[in-house]
Short mmCIF file of C-alpha atoms (C1' of nucleotides) in Angstrom, two decimals:
data_model
loop_
_atom_site.label_atom_id
_atom_site.label_comp_id
_atom_site.label_asym_id
_atom_site.label_seq_id
_atom_site.Cartn_x
_atom_site.Cartn_y
_atom_site.Cartn_z
CA UNK A 12 0.00 0.00 0.00
CA UNK A 13 1.12 3.47 0.93
CA UNK A 14 4.59 2.64 2.13
CA UNK A 15 6.04 5.85 0.71
CA UNK A 16 9.43 4.92 2.07
CA UNK A 17 7.77 5.10 5.47
CA UNK A 18 5.08 3.56 7.55
CA UNK A 19 2.07 5.71 8.21
CA UNK A 20 3.06 5.44 11.79
CA UNK A 21 6.51 6.87 11.30
CA UNK A 22 5.05 9.54 9.07
CA UNK A 23 2.75 10.79 11.79
CA UNK A 24 5.61 10.73 14.23
CA UNK A 25 7.67 12.95 11.98
CA UNK A 26 4.69 15.24 11.41
CA UNK A 27 4.11 15.59 15.13
CA UNK A 28 7.76 16.32 15.73
CA UNK A 29 7.68 19.01 13.09
CA UNK A 30 4.45 20.46 14.42
CA UNK A 31 5.84 20.77 17.92
CA UNK A 32 9.09 22.27 16.71
CA UNK A 33 7.24 24.71 14.46
CA UNK A 34 4.94 25.81 17.25
CA UNK A 35 7.85 26.21 19.64
CA UNK A 36 9.83 28.41 17.26
CA UNK A 37 6.76 30.46 16.44
CA UNK A 38 5.95 31.13 20.07
CA UNK A 39 9.57 31.92 20.83
CA UNK A 40 9.62 34.52 18.05
CA UNK A 41 6.47 36.08 19.45
CA UNK A 42 8.00 36.51 22.90
CA UNK A 43 11.31 37.83 21.67
CA UNK A 44 14.85 37.01 22.79
CA UNK A 45 14.25 38.02 26.40
CA UNK A 46 10.97 36.24 26.89
CA UNK A 47 12.05 32.64 26.46
CA UNK A 48 10.98 31.84 30.00
CA UNK A 49 7.47 32.96 29.08
CA UNK A 50 7.16 30.26 26.45
CA UNK A 51 5.50 27.62 28.58
CA UNK A 52 5.65 24.01 27.60
CA UNK A 53 1.90 23.99 27.91
CA UNK A 54 1.53 26.65 25.22
CA UNK A 55 3.82 24.82 22.83
CA UNK A 56 1.91 21.58 23.27
CA UNK A 57 -1.45 23.29 22.88
CA UNK A 58 -0.34 25.17 19.78
CA UNK A 59 0.93 21.92 18.29
CA UNK A 60 -2.30 20.13 19.14
CA UNK A 61 -0.77 17.53 21.42
CA UNK A 62 -0.66 16.83 25.13
CA UNK A 63 2.08 18.42 27.24
CA UNK A 64 3.09 14.91 28.15
CA UNK A 65 3.56 14.04 24.50
CA UNK A 66 5.70 17.11 23.98
CA UNK A 67 8.45 15.73 26.09
CA UNK A 68 8.27 12.33 24.57
CA UNK A 69 9.85 14.20 21.67
CA UNK A 70 11.92 16.89 23.34
CA UNK A 71 13.29 17.29 26.83
CA UNK A 72 13.66 21.04 26.74
CA UNK A 73 12.19 24.04 24.98
CA UNK A 74 15.55 24.83 23.46
CA UNK A 75 15.80 21.40 21.91
CA UNK A 76 12.35 21.75 20.38
CA UNK A 77 13.02 25.19 18.97
CA UNK A 78 16.30 24.15 17.36
CA UNK A 79 15.10 20.79 16.09
CA UNK A 80 15.27 21.97 12.50
CA UNK A 81 18.95 22.87 12.74
CA UNK A 82 19.63 19.53 14.38
CA UNK A 83 17.86 17.60 11.61
CA UNK A 84 19.73 19.58 9.01
CA UNK A 85 23.10 18.87 10.57
CA UNK A 86 22.39 15.16 10.59
CA UNK A 87 22.36 15.29 6.81
CA UNK A 88 25.77 16.91 6.46
CA UNK A 89 27.61 13.67 5.86
CA UNK A 90 25.13 12.47 3.28
CA UNK A 91 25.23 15.88 1.58
CA UNK A 92 28.94 15.57 1.00
CA UNK A 93 28.71 11.94 -0.03
CA UNK A 94 26.19 12.79 -2.73
CA UNK A 95 28.63 15.10 -4.52
CA UNK A 96 30.30 13.65 -7.62
CA UNK A 97 33.41 11.71 -6.68
CA UNK A 98 35.64 13.45 -9.21
CA UNK A 99 35.02 16.88 -7.74
CA UNK A 100 37.95 18.43 -5.84
CA UNK A 101 37.50 18.18 -2.08
CA UNK A 102 37.17 21.89 -1.48
CA UNK A 103 34.55 22.37 -4.16
CA UNK A 104 32.62 19.31 -3.05
CA UNK A 105 32.51 20.49 0.54
CA UNK A 106 31.54 24.03 -0.36
CA UNK A 107 28.79 23.00 -2.74
CA UNK A 108 27.47 20.39 -0.34
CA UNK A 109 27.23 22.89 2.48
CA UNK A 110 25.65 25.55 0.28
CA UNK A 111 23.14 23.00 -0.95
CA UNK A 112 22.41 21.80 2.58
CA UNK A 113 22.06 25.16 4.28
CA UNK A 114 20.21 27.11 1.62
CA UNK A 115 17.54 24.56 0.90
CA UNK A 116 15.24 26.02 1.84
CA UNK A 117 16.50 29.58 2.23
CA UNK A 118 16.88 29.94 6.01
CA UNK A 119 14.30 31.91 7.98
CA UNK A 120 16.18 35.07 8.87
CA UNK A 121 13.75 36.07 11.60
CA UNK A 122 13.86 32.73 13.33
CA UNK A 123 17.61 32.45 13.08
CA UNK A 124 18.16 35.95 14.38
CA UNK A 125 15.90 35.14 17.29
CA UNK A 126 17.88 32.01 18.05
CA UNK A 127 21.31 33.57 17.73
CA UNK A 128 20.40 36.50 19.96
CA UNK A 129 19.12 34.30 22.79
CA UNK A 130 22.02 32.83 24.76
CA UNK A 131 20.26 29.63 25.75
CA UNK A 132 19.07 28.99 22.22
CA UNK A 133 22.48 29.86 20.83
CA UNK A 134 23.93 27.10 22.96
CA UNK A 135 21.46 24.59 21.64
CA UNK A 136 22.04 25.70 18.06
CA UNK A 137 25.74 25.27 18.67
CA UNK A 138 25.14 21.68 19.72
CA UNK A 139 23.05 21.19 16.62
CA UNK A 140 25.70 22.52 14.26
CA UNK A 141 28.35 20.46 15.96
CA UNK A 142 26.39 17.28 15.34
CA UNK A 143 27.39 17.70 11.71
CA UNK A 144 31.07 17.29 12.47
CA UNK A 145 31.10 13.55 13.04
CA UNK A 146 29.42 12.52 9.78
CA UNK A 147 31.30 15.24 7.92
CA UNK A 148 34.62 13.98 9.21
CA UNK A 149 33.75 10.45 8.09
CA UNK A 150 32.71 11.63 4.67
CA UNK A 151 35.87 13.69 4.26
CA UNK A 152 38.03 10.81 5.41
CA UNK A 153 36.31 8.53 2.92
CA UNK A 154 36.93 11.02 0.12
CA UNK A 155 40.58 11.56 0.95
CA UNK A 156 41.17 7.91 1.72
CA UNK A 157 42.65 8.69 5.12
CA UNK A 158 42.08 6.88 8.39
CA UNK A 159 39.87 8.96 10.64
CA UNK A 160 41.15 7.27 13.78
CA UNK A 161 44.85 7.97 13.29
CA UNK A 162 44.85 11.09 11.15
CA UNK A 163 43.22 14.15 12.68
CA UNK A 164 43.13 16.09 9.41
CA UNK A 165 39.57 15.16 8.46
CA UNK A 166 38.22 15.77 11.94
CA UNK A 167 39.87 19.17 12.15
CA UNK A 168 38.66 20.09 8.71
CA UNK A 169 35.13 19.03 9.59
CA UNK A 170 35.24 21.20 12.69
CA UNK A 171 36.59 24.10 10.66
CA UNK A 172 33.82 23.70 8.09
CA UNK A 173 31.15 23.62 10.76
CA UNK A 174 32.73 26.69 12.30
CA UNK A 175 32.74 28.48 8.97
CA UNK A 176 29.04 27.78 8.57
CA UNK A 177 28.35 29.29 11.98
CA UNK A 178 30.47 32.32 11.23
CA UNK A 179 28.65 32.77 7.94
CA UNK A 180 25.40 32.76 9.87
CA UNK A 181 26.64 35.47 12.20
CA UNK A 182 27.72 37.69 9.32
CA UNK A 183 24.56 37.10 7.36
CA UNK A 184 22.40 38.00 10.34
CA UNK A 185 24.44 41.10 11.03
CA UNK A 186 23.07 44.57 10.25
CA UNK A 187 24.74 45.34 6.92
CA UNK A 188 24.13 42.22 4.90
CA UNK A 189 22.54 42.62 1.51
CA UNK A 190 24.00 39.39 0.16
CA UNK A 191 22.37 36.02 -0.05
CA UNK A 192 23.33 33.44 2.54
CA UNK A 193 24.86 31.30 -0.17
CA UNK A 194 27.29 34.07 -1.06
CA UNK A 195 28.39 34.62 2.51
CA UNK A 196 28.69 30.88 3.04
CA UNK A 197 30.96 30.49 0.02
CA UNK A 198 33.18 33.27 1.26
CA UNK A 199 33.66 31.90 4.78
CA UNK A 200 34.05 28.34 3.55
CA UNK A 201 36.74 29.39 1.09
CA UNK A 202 38.73 30.67 4.08
CA UNK A 203 38.97 27.08 5.23
CA UNK A 204 40.52 25.96 1.94
CA UNK A 205 43.45 28.29 1.33
CA UNK A 206 44.13 26.71 -2.06
CA UNK A 207 40.54 27.08 -3.15
CA UNK A 208 40.12 28.95 -6.42
CA UNK A 209 38.29 32.29 -6.06
CA UNK A 210 35.66 30.72 -8.36
CA UNK B 15 46.69 47.27 51.71
CA UNK B 16 46.34 43.71 50.55
CA UNK B 17 44.93 44.44 47.13
CA UNK B 18 46.63 41.45 45.55
CA UNK B 19 45.11 42.53 42.28
CA UNK B 20 41.79 41.89 43.99
CA UNK B 21 39.65 42.87 46.89
CA UNK B 22 39.41 40.31 49.63
CA UNK B 23 35.74 40.18 48.87
CA UNK B 24 36.21 39.27 45.24
CA UNK B 25 38.77 36.70 46.29
CA UNK B 26 36.26 34.88 48.45
CA UNK B 27 33.76 35.02 45.64
CA UNK B 28 36.21 33.37 43.31
CA UNK B 29 37.08 30.79 45.97
CA UNK B 30 33.41 29.96 46.47
CA UNK B 31 32.87 29.63 42.75
CA UNK B 32 35.81 27.29 42.51
CA UNK B 33 34.69 25.28 45.52
CA UNK B 34 31.24 24.74 44.05
CA UNK B 35 32.60 23.84 40.66
CA UNK B 36 35.12 21.47 42.18
CA UNK B 37 32.49 19.75 44.29
CA UNK B 38 30.17 19.46 41.32
CA UNK B 39 32.78 17.85 39.10
CA UNK B 40 33.86 15.51 41.89
CA UNK B 41 30.33 14.31 42.54
CA UNK B 42 29.68 13.93 38.84
CA UNK B 43 32.75 11.71 38.50
CA UNK B 44 31.56 9.58 41.38
CA UNK B 45 28.18 8.95 39.75
CA UNK B 46 29.55 8.24 36.31
CA UNK B 47 28.35 9.37 32.90
CA UNK B 48 24.89 7.88 33.30
CA UNK B 49 24.18 9.15 36.76
CA UNK B 50 24.18 12.86 36.16
CA UNK B 51 20.57 13.09 37.28
CA UNK B 52 21.60 11.64 40.64
CA UNK B 53 23.90 14.56 41.36
CA UNK B 54 21.46 16.69 43.32
CA UNK B 55 22.02 20.39 43.66
CA UNK B 56 21.68 19.85 47.37
CA UNK B 57 24.67 17.51 47.45
CA UNK B 58 26.84 19.91 45.46
CA UNK B 59 26.02 22.80 47.76
CA UNK B 60 26.60 20.73 50.89
CA UNK B 61 29.89 19.41 49.58
CA UNK B 62 30.99 22.94 48.77
CA UNK B 63 29.92 24.17 52.18
CA UNK B 64 27.33 26.65 50.99
CA UNK B 65 23.57 26.90 50.91
CA UNK B 66 21.69 25.42 47.94
CA UNK B 67 20.34 28.90 47.36
CA UNK B 68 23.85 30.28 47.10
CA UNK B 69 24.77 27.60 44.61
CA UNK B 70 22.52 29.05 42.00
CA UNK B 71 23.61 32.55 42.67
CA UNK B 72 26.71 31.29 40.89
CA UNK B 73 25.37 28.73 38.45
CA UNK B 74 21.96 28.10 37.00
CA UNK B 75 22.49 24.47 36.16
CA UNK B 76 24.60 21.51 37.22
CA UNK B 77 26.18 21.39 33.80
CA UNK B 78 27.32 24.99 34.03
CA UNK B 79 28.86 24.37 37.44
CA UNK B 80 30.70 21.26 36.33
CA UNK B 81 32.15 22.91 33.24
CA UNK B 82 33.01 26.21 34.90
CA UNK B 83 36.72 25.52 34.63
CA UNK B 84 36.58 25.10 30.87
CA UNK B 85 34.53 28.28 30.62
CA UNK B 86 37.03 30.27 32.67
CA UNK B 87 39.87 28.92 30.61
CA UNK B 88 38.22 29.86 27.34
CA UNK B 89 37.73 33.41 28.53
CA UNK B 90 41.50 33.79 28.61
CA UNK B 91 42.05 32.68 25.02
CA UNK B 92 42.23 36.18 23.62
CA UNK B 93 44.63 37.36 26.28
CA UNK B 94 46.75 34.25 25.78
CA UNK B 95 47.31 35.10 22.15
CA UNK B 96 47.89 38.77 22.88
CA UNK B 97 50.64 37.95 25.31
CA UNK B 98 52.72 36.22 22.65
CA UNK B 99 55.62 38.25 21.26
CA UNK B 100 54.47 40.47 18.41
CA UNK B 101 57.20 39.36 16.02
CA UNK B 102 56.16 35.72 16.16
CA UNK B 103 54.51 34.34 13.02
CA UNK B 104 50.74 34.06 13.41
CA UNK B 105 50.63 30.29 13.24
CA UNK B 106 53.33 29.81 15.83
CA UNK B 107 51.82 32.43 18.11
CA UNK B 108 48.42 30.80 18.00
CA UNK B 109 49.76 27.31 18.52
CA UNK B 110 51.98 28.26 21.43
CA UNK B 111 49.26 30.36 23.01
CA UNK B 112 46.79 27.49 22.89
CA UNK B 113 49.29 24.96 24.15
CA UNK B 114 50.18 27.29 26.99
CA UNK B 115 46.52 27.92 27.79
CA UNK B 116 45.27 24.36 27.67
CA UNK B 117 48.15 22.51 29.30
CA UNK B 118 48.53 24.76 32.32
CA UNK B 119 47.78 22.90 34.39
CA UNK B 120 47.85 19.52 32.66
CA UNK B 121 44.15 18.74 32.16
CA UNK B 122 42.42 16.22 34.39
CA UNK B 123 41.96 13.24 32.11
CA UNK B 124 39.36 11.59 34.34
CA UNK B 125 37.21 14.67 34.62
CA UNK B 126 37.44 15.48 30.94
CA UNK B 127 36.61 11.95 29.92
CA UNK B 128 33.60 12.07 32.21
CA UNK B 129 32.46 15.33 30.65
CA UNK B 130 32.99 14.29 27.05
CA UNK B 131 31.14 11.02 27.52
CA UNK B 132 28.06 12.64 29.02
CA UNK B 133 25.91 14.23 26.32
CA UNK B 134 24.52 17.03 28.44
CA UNK B 135 27.95 17.93 29.78
CA UNK B 136 29.43 17.71 26.32
CA UNK B 137 26.99 20.34 25.19
CA UNK B 138 27.97 22.63 28.01
CA UNK B 139 31.66 22.08 27.34
CA UNK B 140 31.01 22.92 23.72
CA UNK B 141 29.51 26.23 24.76
CA UNK B 142 32.52 26.83 26.95
CA UNK B 143 35.06 26.14 24.22
CA UNK B 144 33.11 28.32 21.80
CA UNK B 145 33.30 31.27 24.18
CA UNK B 146 36.95 31.46 23.19
CA UNK B 147 36.16 32.23 19.58
CA UNK B 148 35.12 35.86 20.02
CA UNK B 149 38.21 37.06 21.89
CA UNK B 150 40.41 34.86 19.72
CA UNK B 151 39.00 36.37 16.56
CA UNK B 152 39.64 39.87 17.89
CA UNK B 153 43.19 39.01 18.84
CA UNK B 154 43.87 37.44 15.46
CA UNK B 155 42.37 40.42 13.66
CA UNK B 156 44.54 42.73 15.72
CA UNK B 157 47.63 40.73 14.83
CA UNK B 158 46.91 40.57 11.13
CA UNK B 159 45.67 44.14 10.98
CA UNK B 160 42.39 43.13 9.35
CA UNK B 161 38.92 44.42 10.08
CA UNK B 162 36.95 41.81 11.95
CA UNK B 163 33.62 43.24 10.84
CA UNK B 164 34.19 43.09 7.09
CA UNK B 165 36.72 40.29 6.73
CA UNK B 166 35.59 36.86 7.93
CA UNK B 167 39.09 35.38 7.83
CA UNK B 168 39.89 35.95 11.50
CA UNK B 169 36.51 34.74 12.68
CA UNK B 170 36.75 31.57 10.62
CA UNK B 171 40.29 30.96 11.78
CA UNK B 172 39.26 31.43 15.40
CA UNK B 173 36.46 28.91 14.94
CA UNK B 174 38.86 26.50 13.28
CA UNK B 175 41.35 26.85 16.12
CA UNK B 176 38.68 26.24 18.73
CA UNK B 177 37.55 23.24 16.73
CA UNK B 178 41.08 21.89 16.56
CA UNK B 179 41.37 22.16 20.33
CA UNK B 180 38.19 20.15 20.74
CA UNK B 181 39.34 17.53 18.27
CA UNK B 182 42.63 17.27 20.09
CA UNK B 183 40.72 16.62 23.27
CA UNK B 184 38.75 13.82 21.65
CA UNK B 185 41.89 12.14 20.34
CA UNK B 186 43.77 12.56 23.60
CA UNK B 187 40.90 11.01 25.55
CA UNK B 188 40.61 8.14 23.13
CA UNK B 189 41.83 4.64 24.03
CA UNK B 190 45.23 4.54 22.35
CA UNK B 191 46.85 7.77 23.42
CA UNK B 192 50.25 7.60 24.99
CA UNK B 193 51.20 11.14 23.99
CA UNK B 194 50.96 14.27 26.07
CA UNK B 195 48.06 16.59 25.39
CA UNK B 196 50.49 19.25 24.20
CA UNK B 197 51.73 16.96 21.45
CA UNK B 198 48.27 16.11 20.23
CA UNK B 199 47.26 19.75 20.40
CA UNK B 200 50.21 20.83 18.28
CA UNK B 201 49.34 18.23 15.68
CA UNK B 202 45.69 19.19 15.30
CA UNK B 203 46.46 22.89 15.40
CA UNK B 204 49.03 22.55 12.66
CA UNK B 205 46.25 21.16 10.46
CA UNK B 206 44.65 24.58 10.64
CA UNK B 207 47.77 26.30 9.32
CA UNK B 208 48.72 24.50 6.13
CA UNK B 209 51.84 26.64 5.73
CA UNK B 210 52.98 25.97 9.26
CA UNK B 211 56.53 24.66 9.53
CA UNK B 212 56.74 21.02 10.71
CA UNK B 213 58.36 22.44 13.87
"C1'" DC C 30 33.04 53.96 64.79
"C1'" DC C 31 29.27 54.07 61.48
"C1'" DG C 32 26.62 53.34 57.34
"C1'" DC C 33 26.68 51.33 52.84
"C1'" DA C 34 26.95 47.80 49.69
"C1'" DA C 35 27.85 43.13 48.64
"C1'" DC C 36 26.95 38.40 49.71
"C1'" DT C 37 24.55 34.63 51.91
"C1'" DT C 38 20.57 32.39 53.35
"C1'" DG C 39 15.69 30.69 54.21
"C1'" DC C 40 11.18 30.64 52.34
"C1'" DG C 41 7.95 29.91 48.93
"C1'" DC C 42 6.03 29.56 44.34
"C1'" DG C 43 5.48 27.88 39.75
"C1'" DC C 44 7.40 25.05 36.19
"C1'" DC C 45 9.03 21.01 34.39
"C1'" DA C 46 11.06 16.21 33.52
"C1'" DC C 47 9.81 11.68 33.97
"C1'" DG C 48 7.95 7.08 35.66
"C1'" DC C 49 3.70 4.49 35.60
"C1'" DA C 50 -0.55 2.80 33.96
"C1'" DC C 51 -4.18 3.02 30.61
"C1'" DC C 52 -6.20 3.80 26.04
"C1'" DT C 53 -6.41 4.11 20.97
"C1'" DG C 54 -5.39 3.12 16.53
"C1'" DA C 55 -2.01 1.05 13.20
"C1'" DT C 56 0.08 -3.41 11.73
"C1'" DG C 57 0.69 -8.03 10.48
"C1'" DC C 58 -0.98 -12.72 10.34
"C1'" DG C 59 -3.83 -16.66 9.65
"C1'" DC D 1 -11.88 -10.32 7.32
"C1'" DG D 2 -11.19 -10.54 12.27
"C1'" DC D 3 -7.92 -11.07 15.90
"C1'" DA D 4 -3.60 -10.57 18.68
"C1'" DT D 5 0.06 -7.36 19.21
"C1'" DC D 6 2.28 -3.32 19.93
"C1'" DA D 7 3.88 1.41 19.27
"C1'" DG D 8 2.68 5.68 20.50
"C1'" DG D 9 -0.49 9.34 22.92
"C1'" DT D 10 -2.37 10.81 27.31
"C1'" DG D 11 -3.51 11.67 32.43
"C1'" DC D 12 -1.77 11.65 36.87
"C1'" DG D 13 1.42 12.03 40.49
"C1'" DT D 14 5.98 13.10 42.30
"C1'" DG D 15 10.33 15.05 43.16
"C1'" DG D 16 13.71 18.47 41.79
"C1'" DC D 17 14.94 22.95 40.41
"C1'" DG D 18 15.19 28.00 39.02
"C1'" DC D 19 14.39 32.19 40.93
"C1'" DG D 20 12.13 36.33 43.21
"C1'" DC D 21 11.78 38.30 47.76
"C1'" DA D 22 13.06 39.82 52.17
"C1'" DA D 23 15.82 39.45 55.97
"C1'" DG D 24 20.48 38.52 58.27
"C1'" DT D 25 25.64 38.94 58.00
"C1'" DT D 26 30.08 40.71 56.89
"C1'" DG D 27 33.77 43.22 54.59
"C1'" DC D 28 34.92 48.07 53.04
"C1'" DG D 29 35.35 53.14 52.95
"C1'" DG D 30 34.80 57.50 55.31
#
DNA sequence: CCGCAACTTGCGCGCCACGCACCTGATGCG
DNA sequence: CGCATCAGGTGCGTGGCGCGCAAGTTGCGG
């Protein structure tokens, strides 16, 4: 039947997760960066149409719920790099993979600005971005044919890439940014690869 | 009088902070990576010889208390780089500054391993390490004479350096590490500076 | 020697994570 | 097609915790 790569069951689960996360972010934006404490778990659950008890079957903190999207995105970092053509130079592959991953869809500037200007949320987002490092390091190691366990190069590069993405976010959210996120991302990422061609 | 660079009052404050943090880490180690929930705030406060209420005048979560040392250390990252001789090449200055900062004193392997193998603590430690990026970026920008606000190079490099430190920690804590932390640190940091001399 | 300001502490409130038990609806099988 | 099974949603109860408030205490400067 309708096993669209997923049981109906799992589908609903994913939908619920998204609903809760969506509601959480929305409410957080309403309250502003200094009103995080006013976003009650009860409100989130109600807005998402589930029981408060169900809410923390999915998340164990407001921050986690609000940043769930970033977390999900980071989980795909490894796969994003792996799906680049194998004959592409490493630097180009990484840059294009990250641009593809983090601009699809174009990030919600309002939501991101809210997150990055709220210390507690910033911490959670940091965790989320860092989740990308492991898979990224593996993918890089696979591409360069090095051994992840004995050669720190891939791990360091993965960390640097993740860092560059975060820095790009900060610049893009800053006051004087008329450029697209993709542009900023390419610029910061090219700092990581000193031998990278200017384009 | 006895203004040893600090009022007696501020000295006690610092001592209390350290006592609480110390007690927290000690108790956490006792309970192991899976028993973080069993480390009650009450126990920490008692062990530190203060009231539970006082405890969260200093910290607002167990995790924050346990990782306070890492946080304090990261705050000094900028200063560490600034205090390197001005005629030193950037890469060497950064490497030596970080080695100096993170091996003085030699890190507590047991405590660190505990922290890095406990998800919630790992997140907090991540926040702590990331606190170093801002000051580091400023110091790097100052050294290279670039404008931090319009040129992302220093920010990206700072993030990469912080990442390299974290990666070094992971490798050093891993099973087959007979080397000193300084050695591992130098190796990962030199990955960040491709033009860095082998020694 | 005195008053101020900083710090600690006890009290109390509201929120929240989580275990437990029950219910509902999806799933898979004969 | 109907039944046994089970994953997931929900209500309830409990213990812990963050934090505001209002004293009490102690170092510091005049």
